[in-house]
Each structure stands twice: as structure tokens, then as C-alpha cells.
Coordinates of C-alpha atoms and ligand atoms in Angstrom, one line a residue:
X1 CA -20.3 14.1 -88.7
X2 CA -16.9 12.9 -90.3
X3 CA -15.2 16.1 -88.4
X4 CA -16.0 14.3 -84.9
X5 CA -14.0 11.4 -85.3
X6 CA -11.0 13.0 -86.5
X7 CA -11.0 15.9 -83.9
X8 CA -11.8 12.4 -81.5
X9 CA -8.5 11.0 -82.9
X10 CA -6.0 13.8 -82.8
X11 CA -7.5 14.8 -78.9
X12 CA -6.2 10.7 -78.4
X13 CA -3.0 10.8 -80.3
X14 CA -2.4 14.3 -77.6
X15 CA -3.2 11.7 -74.4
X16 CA -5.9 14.2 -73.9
X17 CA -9.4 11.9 -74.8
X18 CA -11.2 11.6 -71.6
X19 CA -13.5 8.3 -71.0
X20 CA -15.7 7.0 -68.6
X21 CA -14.9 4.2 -66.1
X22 CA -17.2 2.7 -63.4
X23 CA -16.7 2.0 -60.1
X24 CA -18.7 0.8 -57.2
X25 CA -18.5 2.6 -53.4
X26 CA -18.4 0.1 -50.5
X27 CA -21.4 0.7 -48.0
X28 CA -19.7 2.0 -44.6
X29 CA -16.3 2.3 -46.7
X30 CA -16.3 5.7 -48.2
X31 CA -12.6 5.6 -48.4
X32 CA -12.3 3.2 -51.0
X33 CA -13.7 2.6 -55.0
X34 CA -14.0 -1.1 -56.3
X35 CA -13.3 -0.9 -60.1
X36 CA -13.1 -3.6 -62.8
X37 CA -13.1 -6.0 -59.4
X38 CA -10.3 -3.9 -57.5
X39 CA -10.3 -2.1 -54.2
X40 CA -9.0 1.0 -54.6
X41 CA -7.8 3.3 -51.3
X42 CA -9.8 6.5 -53.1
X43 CA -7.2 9.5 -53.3
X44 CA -9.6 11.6 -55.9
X45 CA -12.6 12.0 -54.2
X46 CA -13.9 15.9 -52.9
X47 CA -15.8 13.7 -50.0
X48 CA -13.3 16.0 -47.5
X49 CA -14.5 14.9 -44.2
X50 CA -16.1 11.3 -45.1
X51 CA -19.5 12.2 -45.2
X52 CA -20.6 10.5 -48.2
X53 CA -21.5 7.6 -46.3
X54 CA -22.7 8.6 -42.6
X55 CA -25.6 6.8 -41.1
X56 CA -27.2 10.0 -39.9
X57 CA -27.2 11.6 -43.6
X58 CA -28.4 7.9 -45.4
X59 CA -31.3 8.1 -42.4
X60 CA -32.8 11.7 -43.2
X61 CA -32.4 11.3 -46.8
X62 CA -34.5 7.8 -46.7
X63 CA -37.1 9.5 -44.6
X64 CA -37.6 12.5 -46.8
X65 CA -37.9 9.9 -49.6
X66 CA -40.7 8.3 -48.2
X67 CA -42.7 11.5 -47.2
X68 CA -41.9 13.7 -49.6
X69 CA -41.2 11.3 -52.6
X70 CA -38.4 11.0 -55.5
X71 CA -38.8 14.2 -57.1
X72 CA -39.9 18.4 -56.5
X73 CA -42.2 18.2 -59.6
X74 CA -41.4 21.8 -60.2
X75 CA -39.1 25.1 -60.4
X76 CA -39.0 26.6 -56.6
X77 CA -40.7 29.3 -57.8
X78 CA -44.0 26.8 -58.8
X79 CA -44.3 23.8 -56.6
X80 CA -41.5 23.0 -55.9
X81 CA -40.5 24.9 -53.0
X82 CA -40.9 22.4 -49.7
X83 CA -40.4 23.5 -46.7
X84 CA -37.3 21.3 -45.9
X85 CA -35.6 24.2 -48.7
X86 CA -36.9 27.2 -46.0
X87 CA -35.4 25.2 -43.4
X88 CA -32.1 24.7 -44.8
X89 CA -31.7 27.9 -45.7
X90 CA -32.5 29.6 -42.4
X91 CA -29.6 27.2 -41.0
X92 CA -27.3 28.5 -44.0
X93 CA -27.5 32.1 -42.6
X94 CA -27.6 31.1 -39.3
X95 CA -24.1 29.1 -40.0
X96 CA -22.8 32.3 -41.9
X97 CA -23.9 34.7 -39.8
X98 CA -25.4 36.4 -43.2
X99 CA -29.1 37.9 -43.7
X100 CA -29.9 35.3 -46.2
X101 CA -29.1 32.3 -48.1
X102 CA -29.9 30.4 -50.8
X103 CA -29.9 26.7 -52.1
X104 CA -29.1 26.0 -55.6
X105 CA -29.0 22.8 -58.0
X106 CA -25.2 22.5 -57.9
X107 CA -22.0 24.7 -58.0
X108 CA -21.9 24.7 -61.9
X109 CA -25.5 26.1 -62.1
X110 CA -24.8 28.4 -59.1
X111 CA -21.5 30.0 -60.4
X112 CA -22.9 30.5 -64.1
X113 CA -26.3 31.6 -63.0
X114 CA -25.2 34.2 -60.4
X115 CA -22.4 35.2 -62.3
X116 CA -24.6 36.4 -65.1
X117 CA -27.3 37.9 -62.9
X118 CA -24.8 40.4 -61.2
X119 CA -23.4 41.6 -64.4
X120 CA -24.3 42.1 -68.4
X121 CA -23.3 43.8 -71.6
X122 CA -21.0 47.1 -70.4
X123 CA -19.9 45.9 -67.3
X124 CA -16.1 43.9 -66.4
X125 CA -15.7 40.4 -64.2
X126 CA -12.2 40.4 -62.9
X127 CA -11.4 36.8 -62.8
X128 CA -8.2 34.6 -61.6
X129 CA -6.6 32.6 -64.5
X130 CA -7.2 29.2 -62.4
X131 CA -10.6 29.8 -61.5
X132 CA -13.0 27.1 -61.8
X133 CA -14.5 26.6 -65.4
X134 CA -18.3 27.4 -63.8
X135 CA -17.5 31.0 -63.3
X136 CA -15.8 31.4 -67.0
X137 CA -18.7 30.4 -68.5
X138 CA -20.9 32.3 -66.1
X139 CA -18.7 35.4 -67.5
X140 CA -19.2 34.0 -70.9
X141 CA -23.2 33.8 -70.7
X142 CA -23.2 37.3 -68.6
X143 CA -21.7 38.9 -71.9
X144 CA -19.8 41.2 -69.2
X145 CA -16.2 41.8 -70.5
X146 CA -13.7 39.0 -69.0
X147 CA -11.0 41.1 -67.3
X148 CA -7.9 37.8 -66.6
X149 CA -5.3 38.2 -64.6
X150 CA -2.6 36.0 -63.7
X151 CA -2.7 33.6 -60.8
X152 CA -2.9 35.5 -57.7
X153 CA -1.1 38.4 -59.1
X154 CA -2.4 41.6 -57.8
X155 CA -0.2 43.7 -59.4
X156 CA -2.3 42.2 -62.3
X157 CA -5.4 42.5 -61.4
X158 CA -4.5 46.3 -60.5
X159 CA -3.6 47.0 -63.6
X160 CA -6.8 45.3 -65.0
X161 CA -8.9 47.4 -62.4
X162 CA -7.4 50.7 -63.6
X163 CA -7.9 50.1 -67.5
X164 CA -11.5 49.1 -67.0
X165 CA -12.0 51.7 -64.1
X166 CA -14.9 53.5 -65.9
X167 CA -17.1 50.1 -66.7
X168 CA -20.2 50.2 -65.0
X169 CA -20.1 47.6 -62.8
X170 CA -17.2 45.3 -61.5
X171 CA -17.3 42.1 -60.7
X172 CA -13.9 40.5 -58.8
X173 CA -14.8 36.6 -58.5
X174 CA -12.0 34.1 -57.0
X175 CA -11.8 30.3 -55.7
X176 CA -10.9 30.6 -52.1
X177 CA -8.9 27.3 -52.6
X178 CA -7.6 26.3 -56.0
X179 CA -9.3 23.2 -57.0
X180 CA -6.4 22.1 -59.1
X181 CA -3.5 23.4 -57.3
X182 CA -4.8 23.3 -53.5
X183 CA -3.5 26.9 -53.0
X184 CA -5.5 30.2 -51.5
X185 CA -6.7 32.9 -53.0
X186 CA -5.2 36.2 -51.6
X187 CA -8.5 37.0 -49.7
X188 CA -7.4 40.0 -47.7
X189 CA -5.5 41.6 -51.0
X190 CA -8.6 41.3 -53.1
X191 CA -11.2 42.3 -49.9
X192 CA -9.0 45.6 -50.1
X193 CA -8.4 46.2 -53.9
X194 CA -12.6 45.4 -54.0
X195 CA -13.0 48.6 -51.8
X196 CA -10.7 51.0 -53.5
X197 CA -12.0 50.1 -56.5
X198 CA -15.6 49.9 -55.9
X199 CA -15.8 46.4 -56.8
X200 CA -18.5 43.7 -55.8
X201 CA -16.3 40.4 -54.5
X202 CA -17.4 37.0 -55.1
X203 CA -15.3 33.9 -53.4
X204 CA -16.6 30.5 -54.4
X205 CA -15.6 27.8 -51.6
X206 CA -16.3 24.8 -52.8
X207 CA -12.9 23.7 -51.4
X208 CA -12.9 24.8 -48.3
X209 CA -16.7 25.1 -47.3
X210 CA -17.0 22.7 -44.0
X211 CA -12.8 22.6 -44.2
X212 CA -11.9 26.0 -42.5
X213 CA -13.5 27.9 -39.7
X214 CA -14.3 26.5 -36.1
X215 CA -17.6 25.2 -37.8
X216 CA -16.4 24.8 -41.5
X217 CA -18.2 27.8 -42.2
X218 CA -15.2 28.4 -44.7
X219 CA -11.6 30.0 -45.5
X220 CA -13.2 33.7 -45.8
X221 CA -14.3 33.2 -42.2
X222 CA -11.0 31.6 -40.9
X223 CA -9.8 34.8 -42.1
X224 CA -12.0 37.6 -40.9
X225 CA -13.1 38.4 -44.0
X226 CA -16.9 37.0 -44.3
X227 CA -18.6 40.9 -43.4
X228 CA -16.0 41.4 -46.7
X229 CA -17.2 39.1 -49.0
X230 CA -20.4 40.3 -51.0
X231 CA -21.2 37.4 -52.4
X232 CA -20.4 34.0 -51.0
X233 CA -20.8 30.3 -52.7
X234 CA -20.0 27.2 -51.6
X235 CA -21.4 23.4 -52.5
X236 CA -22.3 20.8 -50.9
X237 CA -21.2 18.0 -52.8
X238 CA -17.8 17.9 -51.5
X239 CA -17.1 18.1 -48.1
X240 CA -20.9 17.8 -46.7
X241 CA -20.5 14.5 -48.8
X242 CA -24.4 15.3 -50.7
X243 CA -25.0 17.7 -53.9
X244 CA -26.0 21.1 -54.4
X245 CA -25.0 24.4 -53.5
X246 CA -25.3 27.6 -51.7
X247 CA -25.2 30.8 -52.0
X248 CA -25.0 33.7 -48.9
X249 CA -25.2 37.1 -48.6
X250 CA -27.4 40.2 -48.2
X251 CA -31.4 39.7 -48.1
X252 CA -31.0 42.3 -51.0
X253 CA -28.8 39.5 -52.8
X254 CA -31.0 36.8 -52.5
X255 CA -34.0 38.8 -53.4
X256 CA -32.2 39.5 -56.4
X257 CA -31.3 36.1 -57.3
X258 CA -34.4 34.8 -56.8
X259 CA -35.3 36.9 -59.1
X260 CA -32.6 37.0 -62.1
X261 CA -31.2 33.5 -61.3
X262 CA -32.0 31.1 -64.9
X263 CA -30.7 28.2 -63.5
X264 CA -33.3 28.5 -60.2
X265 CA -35.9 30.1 -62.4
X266 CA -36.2 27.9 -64.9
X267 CA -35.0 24.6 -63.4
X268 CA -36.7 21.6 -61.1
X269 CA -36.1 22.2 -57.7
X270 CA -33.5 19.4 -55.9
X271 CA -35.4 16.9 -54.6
X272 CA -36.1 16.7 -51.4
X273 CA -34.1 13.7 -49.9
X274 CA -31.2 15.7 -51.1
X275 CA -32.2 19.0 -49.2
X276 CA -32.8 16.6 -46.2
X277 CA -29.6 14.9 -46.6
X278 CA -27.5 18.3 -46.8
X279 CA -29.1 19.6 -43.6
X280 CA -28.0 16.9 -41.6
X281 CA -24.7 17.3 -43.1
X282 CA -24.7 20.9 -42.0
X283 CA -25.3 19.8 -38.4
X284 CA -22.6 17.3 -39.0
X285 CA -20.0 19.6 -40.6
X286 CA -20.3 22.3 -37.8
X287 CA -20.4 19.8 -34.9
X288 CA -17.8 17.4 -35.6
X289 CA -14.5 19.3 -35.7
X290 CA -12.4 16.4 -35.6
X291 CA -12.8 15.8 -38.7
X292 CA -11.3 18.7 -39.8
X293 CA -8.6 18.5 -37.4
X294 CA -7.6 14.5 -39.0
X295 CA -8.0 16.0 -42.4
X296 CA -5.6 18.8 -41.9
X297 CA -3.2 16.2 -40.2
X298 CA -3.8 13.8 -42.7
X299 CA -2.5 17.1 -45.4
X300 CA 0.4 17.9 -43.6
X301 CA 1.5 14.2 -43.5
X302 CA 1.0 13.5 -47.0
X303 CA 2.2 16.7 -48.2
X304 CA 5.7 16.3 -46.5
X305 CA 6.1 12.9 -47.4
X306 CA 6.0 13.9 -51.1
X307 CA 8.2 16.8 -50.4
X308 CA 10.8 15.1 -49.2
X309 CA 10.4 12.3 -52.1
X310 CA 11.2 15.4 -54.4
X311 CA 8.2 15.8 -56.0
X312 CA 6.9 19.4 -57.3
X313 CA 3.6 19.6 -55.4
X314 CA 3.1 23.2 -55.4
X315 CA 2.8 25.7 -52.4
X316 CA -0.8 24.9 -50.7
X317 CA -1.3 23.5 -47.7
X318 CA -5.2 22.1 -48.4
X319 CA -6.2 18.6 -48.6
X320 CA -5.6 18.7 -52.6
X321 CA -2.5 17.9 -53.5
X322 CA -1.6 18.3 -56.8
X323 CA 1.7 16.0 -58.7
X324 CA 3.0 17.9 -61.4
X325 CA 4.4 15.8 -64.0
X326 CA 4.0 18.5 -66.9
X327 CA 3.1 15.7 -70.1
X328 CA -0.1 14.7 -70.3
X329 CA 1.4 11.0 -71.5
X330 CA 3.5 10.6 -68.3
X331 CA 0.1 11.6 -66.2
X332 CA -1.8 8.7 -67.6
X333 CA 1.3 6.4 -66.9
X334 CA 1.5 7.5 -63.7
X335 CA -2.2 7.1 -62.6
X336 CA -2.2 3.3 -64.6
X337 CA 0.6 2.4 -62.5
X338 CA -1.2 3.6 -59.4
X339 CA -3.9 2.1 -59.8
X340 CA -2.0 -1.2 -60.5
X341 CA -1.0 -0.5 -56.9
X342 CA -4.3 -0.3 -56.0
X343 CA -4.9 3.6 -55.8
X344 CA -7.3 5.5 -57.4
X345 CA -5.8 9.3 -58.2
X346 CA -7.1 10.2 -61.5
X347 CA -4.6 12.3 -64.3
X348 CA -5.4 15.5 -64.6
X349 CA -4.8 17.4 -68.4
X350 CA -5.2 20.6 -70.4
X351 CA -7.4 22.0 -71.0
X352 CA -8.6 21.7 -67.1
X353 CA -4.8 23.1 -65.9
X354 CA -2.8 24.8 -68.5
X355 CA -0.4 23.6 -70.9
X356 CA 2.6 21.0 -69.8
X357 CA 1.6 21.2 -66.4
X358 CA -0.5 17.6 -66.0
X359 CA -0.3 16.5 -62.4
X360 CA -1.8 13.6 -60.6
X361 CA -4.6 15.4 -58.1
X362 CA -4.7 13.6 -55.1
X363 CA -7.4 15.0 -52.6
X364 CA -7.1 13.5 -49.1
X365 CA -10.2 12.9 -47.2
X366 CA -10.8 12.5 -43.1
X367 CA -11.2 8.9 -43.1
X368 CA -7.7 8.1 -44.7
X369 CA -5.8 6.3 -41.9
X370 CA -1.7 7.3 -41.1
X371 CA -0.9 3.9 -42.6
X372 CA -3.2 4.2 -45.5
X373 CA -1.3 7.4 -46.6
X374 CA 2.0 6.3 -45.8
X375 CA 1.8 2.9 -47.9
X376 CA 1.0 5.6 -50.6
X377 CA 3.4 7.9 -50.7
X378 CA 5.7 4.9 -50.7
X379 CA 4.1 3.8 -53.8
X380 CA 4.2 6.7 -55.2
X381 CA 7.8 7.5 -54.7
X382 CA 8.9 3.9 -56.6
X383 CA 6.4 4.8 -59.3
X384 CA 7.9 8.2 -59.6
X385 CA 11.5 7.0 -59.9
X386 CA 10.3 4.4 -62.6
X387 CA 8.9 6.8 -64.6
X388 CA 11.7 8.9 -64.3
X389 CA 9.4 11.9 -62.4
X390 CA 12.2 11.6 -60.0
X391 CA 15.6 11.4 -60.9
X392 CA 17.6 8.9 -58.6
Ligands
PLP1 C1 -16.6 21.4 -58.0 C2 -16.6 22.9 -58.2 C3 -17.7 23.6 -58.6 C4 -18.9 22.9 -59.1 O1 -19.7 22.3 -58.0 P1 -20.7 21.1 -58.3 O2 -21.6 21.1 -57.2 O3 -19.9 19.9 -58.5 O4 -21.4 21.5 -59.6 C5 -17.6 25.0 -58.6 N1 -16.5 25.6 -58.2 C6 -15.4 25.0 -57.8 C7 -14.2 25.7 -57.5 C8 -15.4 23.6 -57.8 O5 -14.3 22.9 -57.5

């Protein structure tokens, strides 16, 4: 085991070890972390529209606990199928206006697991360089050949979809919103490249699920696009505040999932507090709009306010805004001297964004107040200058 330390050491001497810390939530608070005895304003959470902590959500999940009890016992496809699941899911593809839906474990465990039903040995998955790592290794585990192209370059992608044009089946997945970078996808670009190519299209929304849409159904919605979209996936542990994750589509679809899924197959159903929990979310998410109307305020605010600092933040306009910094050193610096300021915005490093581009991620959340976010940026514009991110 002599190899691990040393591979340990040089990852440390590269700033790029990564370590757990604890913190604590604050009941009623779900805008701030305590940590080693600190409040910290939480600027790295994916709890979009302050959900985490709502009454409502707390109340159903308690009450399912006590019926139903701690754990599902079994795979869905023994025991472990309540009826809280049929429930939820009939409210899914009522909210998508799909045929079907389904609930899975988590995002990870959908992405890999539908990923590598759809496709196998002899067939292609286009797939954006920044895509989430849960859909790589869903190509890798499919053994279908991994077709990259560069960041929302379509000229790319076009020239990937005409060498691999005779592969049996194609696969073109995509985050709608970068989860490191905050930007879109070029939905309406892809939805049309998909039908001249005869390509299936996959768009995983974890970040921007309950954040776009007059009900949060999503970006591909906002757009038009959802009758376009063959296979859609979103989660609901970030902005519905619980865990887990969905997938909509074609009763077809979910037939076939249900039966070429691993992870559903051979995995323990969520338990049902959690299913209860997300279905009050889901009432939550689509009813209380003003939450995405603060968020998207609460975006543009912080957004400028960097901008005009003279940070590089990138070219989204979602509630993830990412610092780029470029050395990994510098990141850690940068979030230490934050969080001596009392925020909490975590360093992110290869290999989750490619080389020399280490940012801070801030992601802004609904119940982050004008003043909260202003005091910030302030911070952040002294620290910036200090550490010579800015030049004066
Ligand atoms: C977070 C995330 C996932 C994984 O979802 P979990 O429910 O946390 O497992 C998948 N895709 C993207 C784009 C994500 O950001």
C-alpha cells in the first residue's frame, strides 16, 4: 500500500488533496453553515430556492417516517415499491406534461444507469467536454464509444456526428446548465442536429430543474423544447432541497428502464420519508414562483457586482457563479480567506474543471438577502485585490 501515500503526497504538494470538513445547518436558517464554531452565510450550497429546511417538507417526511418507517427493505422491483413512489411519479408527468416518469436513488445512479441502458458495445454517446462526471462514467460502464466535443461547439459535435454516422445507435447527452461554469447548453442547436442525425437527446437538469419554467419544470421547457427532449433527468437534491432523482419521458422509456436500469434493479428503493419529502417539494417548487423570481434577482445582483469588481466569472446568467482564479493554490487561498470573512464558497480544482482554470463556485440560493450578497461581493473584491486576483 506504499504507492497510496506517495500518490496522497504529490496530489497535496499540487493543492489538489481534497478532505472532509464538518459543519452543522441551523434549523429555520438554511442560509447559513456553522463550522469549527463559525456562522458561515452558505454561498456553495445547490439548495436553489431554500427548501432544505421548509416546515411543510420536515412535516410530510416525519409523517411518512412514522407510518412507513426508516427504510424500503427492498429493490422497487421486490418490496420495495410503496405507493408514495406511484404517487410521485404520476405528479412528475403530470408536472412534465410527459407519459411517464420515473424516481431514481440519485442523479449519479440515474445518469450512469440510464446512460448504459440506452446504449452498448457498437454504438456512439456524443457528449459535452463539461458534462457532469455521472454521465462519463455512465458512457464508460455502457462500453458505447465516447464521441467529445468541445464546450458547446457544434461545429464539433457536427463533425463528430458525421465520422460516427454509421454507428448503430447515437446517443447526444448535455447538462442543460453547466454545474461548474453556470452557462446553457445550446438546447435548440442540439434538438435540431439530434433530428438530422437521427440521434436520441438526453438533457440532464439538475441545475435548472424547479429554476426555469413558470413551474420549475426546467430550462428545456422555458425553451419550447420539452416535446424535443427524448430523454429528460433532473434531481431533487438541489433545488427541491431533498435527494433523489428523476427521470421523464415516453411510457416506452420508462418501460424500458424499468427494465435495463442496474442501479433501480439491483438497488434498495429510497425510503419513504424521502419520496414523501420530494412530493411536497414538488407542490412547493411549482407553486411558489417567487422564489424563483428572488433567485434570479438575487443572480443578476451578484453577478454584476463581480463584473464590475473585474472579476472573470464567465458568460452564464444562472445562480452558479463561478470565480476563475486559474491555480489551484490561489483557489484554496482565496476560499480560507473567505471563510475567515465568514463565507462558506468552497475551491473548486482539476480534475472536476480542467486544467489552470480553478474558480471559487459560488451558487446563490433564494433566501440570500440584497444585503447578505452585497456585504459579499464587498468581501470578495478586498480579498481579490490582496491576492492579487485583481490588479489595482
Ligand atoms: C449534482 C449533479 C448530478 C448528481 O446528482 P445527485 O443527486 O447529487 O447524485 C448529476 N448531474 C449534474 C449536472 C449534477 O450537477
Amino acid at each position: 500500500m506504499n504507492w497510496m501515500e506517495k500518490e496522497l503526497e504529490s496530489l497535496a504538494d499540487a493543492s489538489l488533496e481534497r478532505s472532509l470538513r464538518a459543519s452543522s445547518s441551523i434549523p429555520g436558517s438554511p442560509g447559513y453553515i456553522i463550522r469549527e464554531e463559525q456562522l458561515l452565510l452558505n454561498m456553495s450550497s445547490n439548495d436553489y430556492l431554500g427548501l432544505s429546511q421548509h416546515p411543510a417538507i420536515l412535516e410530510a417526511m416525519r409523517e411518512a417516517l412514522l407510518t412507513e418507517g426508516a427504510g424500503s427493505g427492498a429493490s422497487r422491483h421486490v418490496t420495495g415499491n410503496r405507493l408514495p413512489y406511484d404517487r410521485l411519479e404520476e405528479a412528475l408527468a403530470e408536472w412534465q406534461n410527459c407519459e411517464a416518469a420515473l424516481v431514481m436513488a440519485n442523479g449519479y445512479m440515474a445518469n450512469s444507469g440510464v446512460i448504459s441502458a440506452l446504449v452498448s458495445r457498437g454504438d456512439v454517446v456524443f457528449s459535452d467536454q463539461l458534462n457532469h462526471a455521472s454521465m462519463v462514467d455512465g458512457i464508460v460502464l455502457s462500453r458505447a464509444e465516447h464521441a467529445r466535443y468541445r464546450h458547446n461547439d457544434m461545429e464539433h459535435l457536427r463533425t463528430l456526428l458525421n465520422k460516427y454516422r454509421d454507428k448503430r445507435r447515437k446517443l447526444i447527452v448535455t447538462d442543460a446548465v453547466f454545474s461548474m461554469d453556470g452557462d446553457q447548453a445550446y438546447l435548440r442547436e442540439l434538438v435540431a442536429l439530434k433530428h438530422e442525425y437521427g440521434a436520441m437527446l438526453m438533457v440532464d437538469e439538475a441545475h435548472s430543474g424547479g429554476m426555469y419554467g413558470v413551474r420549475g419544470e426546467g430550462l428545456c421547457h422555458e425553451l419550447g423544447l420539452q416535446n424535443d427532449v427524448d430523454i429528460h433527468m433532473g434531481t431533487f437534491s438541489k433545488s427541491f432541497g431533498v435527494y433523489g432523482a428523476y427521470i421523464c419521458g415516453s411510457r416506452t422509456l420508462i418501460r424500458w428502464l424499468l427494465n435495463k436500469a442496474r442501479p433501480l434493479i439491483y438497488s434498495t428503493a429510497l425510503p419513504p420519508s424521502i419520496v414523501a419529502g420530494i412530493s411536497k417539494a414538488l407542490v412547493l417548487v411549482q407553486e411558489e414562483h417567487w422564489r424563483r423570481e428572488k433567485l434570479y434577482a438575487a443572480s443578476m445582483l451578484f453577478r454584476s457586482s463581480l463584473c464590475e469588481a473585474g472579476f472573470n466569472i464567465g458568460s452564464g446568467d444562472s445562480p452558479i457563479v463561478p470565480l476563475i482564479v486559474g491555480d489551484n493554490d490561489v483557489a484554496l487561498r482565496f476560499s480560507g480567506a473567505l471563510e475567515e470573512e465568514g463565507i462558506a464558497a468552497v475551491a473548486i480544482r482539476p480534475p472536476t474543471v480542467p486544467d489552470g482554470t480553478a474558480r471559487i463556485r459560488f451558487s446563490l440560493s433564494a433566501v440570500h438577502t440584497e444585503k447578505e450578497l452585497t456585504n459579499a461581493s464587498e468581501r470578495i473584491h478586498t480579498i481579490g485585490l490582496r491576492l492579487g486576483v485583481l490588479s489595482s
